[in-house]
Short mmCIF file of C-alpha atoms and ligand atoms in Angstrom, two decimals:
data_model
loop_
_atom_site.label_atom_id
_atom_site.label_comp_id
_atom_site.label_asym_id
_atom_site.label_seq_id
_atom_site.Cartn_x
_atom_site.Cartn_y
_atom_site.Cartn_z
CA UNK A 1 20.92 -8.75 -0.90
CA UNK A 2 18.40 -10.63 0.64
CA UNK A 3 15.30 -8.62 1.54
CA UNK A 4 12.62 -9.54 4.06
CA UNK A 5 9.14 -8.82 2.97
CA UNK A 6 6.12 -9.19 5.21
CA UNK A 7 2.72 -9.08 3.57
CA UNK A 8 4.44 -10.09 0.44
CA UNK A 9 1.52 -12.18 -0.69
CA UNK A 10 -1.02 -9.14 -0.65
CA UNK A 11 -1.41 -6.00 -3.20
CA UNK A 12 1.36 -3.44 -2.98
CA UNK A 13 3.79 -6.17 -1.34
CA UNK A 14 3.05 -9.02 -4.10
CA UNK A 15 4.11 -5.65 -6.53
CA UNK A 16 7.35 -4.62 -4.73
CA UNK A 17 8.49 -8.05 -4.62
CA UNK A 18 8.26 -8.51 -8.44
CA UNK A 19 10.46 -5.12 -8.65
CA UNK A 20 12.85 -6.32 -6.21
CA UNK A 21 13.36 -9.02 -8.13
CA UNK A 22 13.66 -7.81 -10.99
CA UNK A 23 16.16 -5.44 -9.71
CA UNK A 24 18.09 -8.92 -8.71
CA UNK A 25 17.38 -9.01 -4.47
CA UNK A 26 16.59 -12.15 -3.14
CA UNK A 27 13.60 -11.67 -1.59
CA UNK A 28 12.05 -13.85 1.19
CA UNK A 29 8.27 -13.84 2.30
CA UNK A 30 6.29 -13.94 5.32
CA UNK A 31 2.81 -14.17 5.11
CA UNK A 32 0.10 -15.65 7.00
CA UNK A 33 -2.26 -15.47 4.51
CA UNK A 34 -5.07 -13.21 6.10
CA UNK A 35 -5.89 -10.63 3.37
CA UNK A 36 -4.19 -12.65 0.41
CA UNK A 37 -3.73 -16.40 -1.23
CA UNK A 38 -0.93 -18.90 -1.34
CA UNK A 39 -1.55 -18.92 -5.30
CA UNK A 40 -0.11 -15.66 -5.64
CA UNK A 41 3.24 -17.21 -5.08
CA UNK A 42 3.44 -19.40 -8.10
CA UNK A 43 1.84 -16.34 -10.03
CA UNK A 44 5.34 -14.12 -8.58
CA UNK A 45 7.61 -16.64 -9.59
CA UNK A 46 5.83 -17.00 -12.71
CA UNK A 47 6.52 -13.52 -13.78
CA UNK A 48 10.05 -13.04 -12.16
CA UNK A 49 10.87 -16.09 -12.50
CA UNK A 50 12.49 -17.19 -10.46
CA UNK A 51 12.01 -19.02 -6.76
CA UNK A 52 10.78 -16.94 -3.55
CA UNK A 53 10.92 -18.86 -0.46
CA UNK A 54 7.51 -18.16 2.17
CA UNK A 55 6.84 -18.36 5.58
CA UNK A 56 3.08 -18.79 6.25
CA UNK A 57 3.62 -17.13 9.90
CA UNK A 58 1.50 -14.70 11.44
CA UNK A 59 4.16 -11.83 12.79
CA UNK A 60 1.81 -11.36 16.51
CA UNK A 61 3.95 -15.22 16.83
CA UNK A 62 7.34 -13.52 18.45
CA UNK A 63 9.15 -17.62 18.11
CA UNK A 64 7.71 -17.52 14.68
CA UNK A 65 9.59 -14.27 13.72
CA UNK A 66 12.45 -15.18 15.58
CA UNK A 67 12.67 -18.54 13.44
CA UNK A 68 12.51 -16.91 10.14
CA UNK A 69 15.98 -14.61 11.26
CA UNK A 70 17.25 -17.48 12.69
CA UNK A 71 17.32 -19.68 9.42
CA UNK A 72 18.07 -16.88 7.16
CA UNK A 73 20.64 -15.69 8.69
CA UNK A 74 21.74 -12.70 5.65
CA UNK A 75 18.55 -10.55 5.92
CA UNK A 76 19.88 -7.44 5.30
CA UNK A 77 16.57 -5.14 4.73
CA UNK A 78 12.86 -5.33 5.76
CA UNK A 79 10.21 -3.85 3.91
CA UNK A 80 6.49 -4.79 6.46
CA UNK A 81 3.57 -4.94 4.39
CA UNK A 82 1.83 -6.99 6.93
CA UNK A 83 -1.27 -5.57 8.73
CA UNK A 84 -4.77 -5.41 8.20
CA UNK A 85 -6.65 -2.38 6.60
CA UNK A 86 -9.82 -1.78 6.06
CA UNK A 87 -10.71 1.34 7.52
CA UNK A 88 -14.35 0.96 7.89
CA UNK A 89 -13.62 -2.79 9.69
CA UNK A 90 -11.08 -0.23 11.84
CA UNK A 91 -13.97 1.14 13.22
CA UNK A 92 -15.77 -1.68 14.11
CA UNK A 93 -12.82 -3.54 15.32
CA UNK A 94 -10.36 -1.23 16.85
CA UNK A 95 -8.84 -3.74 19.22
CA UNK A 96 -8.03 -6.57 15.80
CA UNK A 97 -6.39 -3.41 14.47
CA UNK A 98 -4.31 -2.18 17.26
CA UNK A 99 -3.44 -5.65 18.54
CA UNK A 100 -2.53 -6.91 15.17
CA UNK A 101 -0.95 -3.86 13.60
CA UNK A 102 1.24 -3.34 16.91
CA UNK A 103 2.52 -5.98 18.18
CA UNK A 104 3.09 -7.10 14.64
CA UNK A 105 5.28 -4.57 14.34
CA UNK A 106 7.05 -4.36 17.08
CA UNK A 107 7.45 -8.43 17.48
CA UNK A 108 9.44 -7.53 13.76
CA UNK A 109 10.97 -4.56 15.44
CA UNK A 110 12.65 -6.52 18.44
CA UNK A 111 14.01 -9.39 16.56
CA UNK A 112 15.84 -7.22 13.86
CA UNK A 113 17.04 -5.78 17.05
CA UNK A 114 18.50 -9.03 18.23
CA UNK A 115 19.59 -10.23 14.91
CA UNK A 116 21.30 -6.89 14.47
CA UNK A 117 19.22 -5.71 11.06
CA UNK A 118 18.46 -2.37 11.06
CA UNK A 119 16.95 -1.62 7.88
CA UNK A 120 13.60 -1.13 7.87
CA UNK A 121 10.97 0.14 5.04
CA UNK A 122 7.82 0.82 6.68
CA UNK A 123 4.52 1.19 4.79
CA UNK A 124 2.56 4.32 6.06
CA UNK A 125 -0.27 6.00 4.44
CA UNK A 126 -1.66 9.30 3.83
CA UNK A 127 -4.09 8.93 6.13
CA UNK A 128 -1.85 10.27 8.52
CA UNK A 129 -2.16 13.65 7.92
CA UNK A 130 -5.44 13.84 9.17
CA UNK A 131 -7.68 16.29 7.86
CA UNK A 132 -5.23 19.67 7.87
CA UNK A 133 -7.33 21.21 6.08
CA UNK A 134 -4.64 21.32 2.91
CA UNK A 135 -4.88 20.05 0.20
CA UNK A 136 -1.48 19.68 -1.15
CA UNK A 137 0.34 16.86 1.55
CA UNK A 138 3.92 18.01 2.34
CA UNK A 139 6.45 15.92 4.75
CA UNK A 140 7.06 18.47 7.02
CA UNK A 141 3.50 18.74 7.76
CA UNK A 142 3.71 16.28 10.47
CA UNK A 143 0.79 14.18 11.53
CA UNK A 144 -2.97 15.34 12.12
CA UNK A 145 -6.05 13.70 13.49
CA UNK A 146 -6.33 10.26 11.92
CA UNK A 147 -9.65 9.38 11.70
CA UNK A 148 -10.17 5.61 11.95
CA UNK A 149 -8.60 3.00 14.03
CA UNK A 150 -6.34 1.94 10.71
CA UNK A 151 -5.02 5.45 10.34
CA UNK A 152 -4.24 5.63 13.74
CA UNK A 153 -2.11 2.58 13.89
CA UNK A 154 -0.44 3.87 11.61
CA UNK A 155 0.63 7.16 12.80
CA UNK A 156 1.46 5.13 16.02
CA UNK A 157 3.89 3.07 14.20
CA UNK A 158 5.17 5.74 12.68
CA UNK A 159 5.89 7.38 16.44
CA UNK A 160 7.22 3.90 17.46
CA UNK A 161 10.01 4.32 14.41
CA UNK A 162 10.49 7.67 15.45
CA UNK A 163 11.11 6.83 19.12
CA UNK A 164 13.21 3.84 18.13
CA UNK A 165 15.39 5.89 16.13
CA UNK A 166 16.28 8.42 18.88
CA UNK A 167 16.76 5.55 21.03
CA UNK A 168 19.17 4.24 18.92
CA UNK A 169 20.35 5.97 15.46
CA UNK A 170 22.60 2.75 14.01
CA UNK A 171 18.55 2.24 12.34
CA UNK A 172 18.30 2.87 9.32
CA UNK A 173 14.30 3.49 8.67
CA UNK A 174 12.43 4.86 5.85
CA UNK A 175 8.56 5.59 5.97
CA UNK A 176 6.71 5.63 2.72
CA UNK A 177 3.18 7.59 3.13
CA UNK A 178 0.94 5.90 0.53
CA UNK A 179 -1.66 7.86 -1.37
CA UNK A 180 -4.78 6.12 -3.07
CA UNK A 181 -2.83 2.17 -4.77
CA UNK A 182 -4.64 1.08 -7.77
CA UNK A 183 -3.94 -0.44 -10.89
CA UNK A 184 -1.94 -4.13 -11.36
CA UNK A 185 0.93 -5.43 -12.81
CA UNK A 186 0.46 -5.39 -16.64
CA UNK A 187 0.70 -9.24 -16.64
CA UNK A 188 -2.37 -9.50 -15.35
CA UNK A 189 -1.70 -12.18 -13.18
CA UNK A 190 -1.66 -9.97 -9.83
CA UNK A 191 -3.77 -7.39 -8.42
CA UNK A 192 -5.86 -5.70 -6.26
CA UNK A 193 -8.57 -8.57 -4.49
CA UNK A 194 -10.29 -7.49 -1.66
CA UNK A 195 -12.36 -10.00 0.60
CA UNK A 196 -16.24 -9.12 -0.09
CA UNK A 197 -17.59 -6.25 -1.30
CA UNK A 198 -14.73 -3.50 -2.18
CA UNK A 199 -14.64 0.26 -0.61
CA UNK A 200 -12.21 1.53 -1.96
CA UNK A 201 -13.09 2.97 -5.89
CA UNK A 202 -11.10 1.12 -8.24
CA UNK A 203 -12.06 -2.10 -6.97
CA UNK A 204 -15.77 -1.23 -6.52
CA UNK A 205 -15.60 0.29 -10.30
CA UNK A 206 -14.27 -3.26 -11.57
CA UNK A 207 -16.55 -5.67 -10.15
CA UNK A 208 -19.87 -3.00 -11.67
CA UNK A 209 -18.04 -3.38 -15.07
CA UNK A 210 -17.53 -6.85 -15.00
CA UNK A 211 -21.31 -7.42 -14.03
CA UNK A 212 -20.53 -8.80 -10.23
CA UNK A 213 -21.96 -5.86 -9.32
CA UNK A 214 -24.92 -3.15 -10.39
CA UNK A 215 -23.95 0.02 -9.41
CA UNK A 216 -21.45 2.10 -8.67
CA UNK A 217 -22.63 4.45 -6.04
CA UNK A 218 -20.86 8.25 -6.11
CA UNK A 219 -20.06 9.51 -2.39
CA UNK A 220 -21.01 13.05 -2.95
CA UNK A 221 -21.00 15.54 -5.96
CA UNK A 222 -21.14 18.53 -3.90
CA UNK A 223 -17.68 18.96 -2.61
CA UNK A 224 -15.61 22.39 -3.89
CA UNK A 225 -13.63 20.58 -6.38
CA UNK A 226 -13.04 20.25 -9.40
CA UNK A 227 -16.94 18.77 -10.73
CA UNK A 228 -18.18 18.25 -7.21
CA UNK A 229 -17.01 14.57 -6.49
CA UNK A 230 -13.69 13.79 -4.16
CA UNK A 231 -10.46 14.33 -6.04
CA UNK A 232 -7.36 11.68 -4.53
CA UNK A 233 -4.07 11.05 -5.70
CA UNK A 234 -3.97 7.77 -7.77
CA UNK A 235 -1.02 5.96 -7.77
CA UNK A 236 -0.41 2.35 -9.48
CA UNK A 237 1.08 -0.03 -7.91
CA UNK A 238 3.61 -0.47 -10.19
CA UNK A 239 4.90 2.58 -9.82
CA UNK A 240 4.12 2.24 -5.90
CA UNK A 241 6.66 -0.78 -5.52
CA UNK A 242 9.54 0.59 -7.62
CA UNK A 243 9.11 3.52 -4.78
CA UNK A 244 9.75 0.49 -2.87
CA UNK A 245 13.58 -0.17 -4.35
CA UNK A 246 14.30 3.18 -4.88
CA UNK A 247 14.08 3.86 -0.89
CA UNK A 248 16.14 0.65 -0.13
CA UNK A 249 19.01 2.02 -2.66
CA UNK A 250 18.37 5.82 -2.04
CA UNK A 251 17.48 6.33 1.40
CA UNK A 252 19.69 8.38 3.24
CA UNK A 253 21.05 7.14 6.45
CA UNK A 254 18.71 7.68 9.54
CA UNK A 255 14.92 8.36 9.46
CA UNK A 256 13.48 9.35 6.39
CA UNK A 257 10.03 10.48 5.57
CA UNK A 258 8.82 10.63 1.68
CA UNK A 259 5.17 10.66 0.57
CA UNK A 260 4.52 7.97 -2.96
CA UNK A 261 2.10 9.77 -5.08
CA UNK A 262 1.85 11.08 -8.72
CA UNK A 263 1.77 14.71 -7.20
CA UNK A 264 -1.67 15.05 -9.01
CA UNK A 265 -5.20 15.26 -7.78
CA UNK A 266 -7.79 13.73 -10.35
CA UNK A 267 -11.86 13.22 -9.65
CA UNK A 268 -14.19 10.38 -9.22
CA UNK A 269 -16.06 11.32 -12.06
CA UNK A 270 -12.69 12.05 -14.35
CA UNK A 271 -11.58 8.49 -13.19
CA UNK A 272 -14.76 7.09 -14.67
CA UNK A 273 -14.47 8.54 -17.50
CA UNK A 274 -11.33 7.51 -18.00
CA UNK A 275 -11.79 4.19 -17.59
CA UNK A 276 -15.02 3.80 -20.05
CA UNK A 277 -13.05 5.69 -22.50
CA UNK A 278 -10.15 3.46 -22.38
CA UNK A 279 -11.94 0.38 -22.09
CA UNK A 280 -14.84 1.04 -24.37
CA UNK A 281 -17.33 0.06 -21.31
CA UNK A 282 -20.70 1.97 -19.87
CA UNK A 283 -20.62 1.90 -16.10
CA UNK A 284 -23.93 2.52 -14.67
CA UNK A 285 -23.27 4.65 -11.30
CA UNK A 286 -25.45 7.36 -9.27
CA UNK A 287 -24.84 10.13 -7.01
CA UNK A 288 -25.65 9.57 -3.28
CA UNK A 289 -24.98 11.15 0.02
CA UNK A 290 -21.39 12.13 0.80
CA UNK A 291 -19.39 8.96 2.74
CA UNK A 292 -19.09 9.64 6.61
CA UNK A 293 -15.43 10.86 6.85
CA UNK A 294 -14.45 11.77 3.32
CA UNK A 295 -12.24 15.06 2.67
CA UNK A 296 -13.35 16.86 -0.37
CA UNK A 297 -9.80 16.91 -2.02
CA UNK A 298 -6.14 16.09 -1.26
CA UNK A 299 -3.20 15.13 -3.41
CA UNK A 300 0.88 14.20 -2.65
CA UNK A 301 3.66 17.16 -2.98
CA UNK A 302 5.78 14.47 -4.20
CA UNK A 303 9.30 16.95 -4.89
CA UNK A 304 10.87 15.42 -1.86
CA UNK A 305 11.02 11.78 -3.19
CA UNK A 306 12.19 12.87 -6.83
CA UNK A 307 14.79 14.62 -4.98
CA UNK A 308 16.22 11.97 -2.71
CA UNK A 309 15.19 8.58 -4.00
CA UNK A 310 15.28 9.58 -7.90
CA UNK A 311 11.77 8.30 -7.95
CA UNK A 312 8.67 9.86 -9.52
CA UNK A 313 5.57 7.83 -11.32
CA UNK A 314 5.77 7.22 -14.47
CA UNK A 315 2.29 5.50 -15.07
CA UNK A 316 -0.79 7.21 -16.09
CA UNK A 317 -4.50 7.00 -14.87
CA UNK A 318 -4.66 5.55 -18.70
CA UNK A 319 -2.37 3.13 -17.60
CA UNK A 320 -4.45 2.11 -14.10
CA UNK A 321 -7.93 1.95 -15.88
CA UNK A 322 -6.05 -0.24 -18.76
CA UNK A 323 -4.34 -2.61 -15.94
CA UNK A 324 -7.25 -2.85 -13.27
CA UNK A 325 -9.78 -3.94 -16.21
CA UNK A 326 -7.29 -6.56 -17.85
CA UNK A 327 -6.81 -7.48 -14.82
CA UNK A 328 -9.91 -8.01 -13.90
CA UNK A 329 -10.72 -10.10 -17.01
CA UNK A 330 -8.48 -12.53 -15.94
CA UNK A 331 -10.24 -13.60 -12.79
CA UNK A 332 -12.95 -14.16 -14.66
CA UNK A 333 -10.91 -16.98 -16.89
C1 WQD B 1 -11.78 7.62 -3.37
C2 WQD B 1 -12.54 8.20 -3.44
C3 WQD B 1 -14.44 8.26 -2.34
C4 WQD B 1 -15.87 4.00 -3.50
C5 WQD B 1 -8.57 5.40 1.17
C6 WQD B 1 -8.42 5.16 3.05
C7 WQD B 1 -6.98 5.59 2.99
C8 WQD B 1 -5.37 4.65 1.82
C9 WQD B 1 -6.44 4.61 0.66
C10 WQD B 1 -4.33 2.81 3.55
C11 WQD B 1 -13.22 9.23 -2.71
C12 WQD B 1 -14.95 7.77 -3.49
C13 WQD B 1 -15.21 5.51 -3.26
C14 WQD B 1 -17.40 4.00 -3.15
C15 WQD B 1 -17.04 6.28 -4.23
N1 WQD B 1 -5.52 3.30 2.06
N2 WQD B 1 -15.72 6.62 -3.71
N3 WQD B 1 -17.62 5.32 -4.73
O1 WQD B 1 -11.20 6.85 1.17
O2 WQD B 1 -9.58 8.20 -0.50
O3 WQD B 1 -8.71 6.13 1.06
O4 WQD B 1 -8.13 4.42 0.51
O5 WQD B 1 -3.79 3.69 3.01
O6 WQD B 1 -6.20 4.85 4.29
O7 WQD B 1 -8.72 5.73 3.48
O8 WQD B 1 -10.32 6.02 -1.06
O9 WQD B 1 -11.34 4.42 -2.89
O10 WQD B 1 -11.90 4.63 -0.68
O11 WQD B 1 -12.11 6.59 -2.39
O12 WQD B 1 -17.57 7.57 -5.05
O13 WQD B 1 -17.82 2.92 -3.66
O14 WQD B 1 -13.46 7.58 -4.24
O15 WQD B 1 -15.40 9.20 -1.85
O16 WQD B 1 -13.89 10.37 -2.99
P1 WQD B 1 -9.90 7.09 0.42
P2 WQD B 1 -11.51 4.92 -1.96
#
């Protein structure tokens, strides 16, 4: 079965390509290298021991999207990761986010329709739940008020897909809402490599641990949580990747939505303490003011994915800390 993975050289996309190849799918990648590096391709081929065809195309160019499907006659499903994803940048450049993330997706869906490819898995995000005052998120909650243009593009694309399915229920559409993807492949060959100064916690911890950045700022320790710091549902990227394979294999026909998370919350301080213990490293950190827009605590109710996809996370916070650090050390070689 041939799968097109858009954004397949990115953090989550690349790990998903490895798991698809491990499950004997044929994989082709479309990636415009905006937030990824072409050298990741050879690393994927090394890990999987298989060749992978790359289309260095921008999905905003519909003629290029058509060329992929015109060339690859037997694509049976699409997993769509490609899109801009920096929350802070989206606040500064909303038009760039709306045009890129939405036009890429509608181009892809229109071309899929033309070539009668109807199986679509979308990389969505827990951010679509918005600030609903809940701590444990369940799929039936529906979408809330998103807090960034990035999050709004995810919510809008979910709505586009719902309307598309309502207009033509020959589509099979799966929305996967990720919580906090972290970690790296055990080989240390692929992992998260954000451009510039990281916004997210784990990549920032890596740069402090490796001495590239001096001190980690903990954004507030006066939240109503176990130790006052923010609590999130961190999911190992390999578990997340396996969730996509399970969705491909087990998602029922129609339009279905699933949380992909561990089902438990971990605080910033708990993560730091675990990282220091697992890797025997002392991290420099200081407590600073809260980051605007941050919520105190939320994590996944992951029961639906277990029941319907037969998927749950297997890796631990210790695995996350070990694998992340292993990748960061490899980067320095
Ligand atoms: C985690 C915790 C911070 C950095 C974001 C996006 C979300 C999703 C996942 C795409 C929070 C604290 C962080 C730092 C800190 N991405 N923190 N110091 O904000 O939960 O979610 O990534 O779908 O859409 O919003 O992730 O890693 O930024 O923060 O103290 O330098 O770490 O306050 O409690 P977040 P994060």
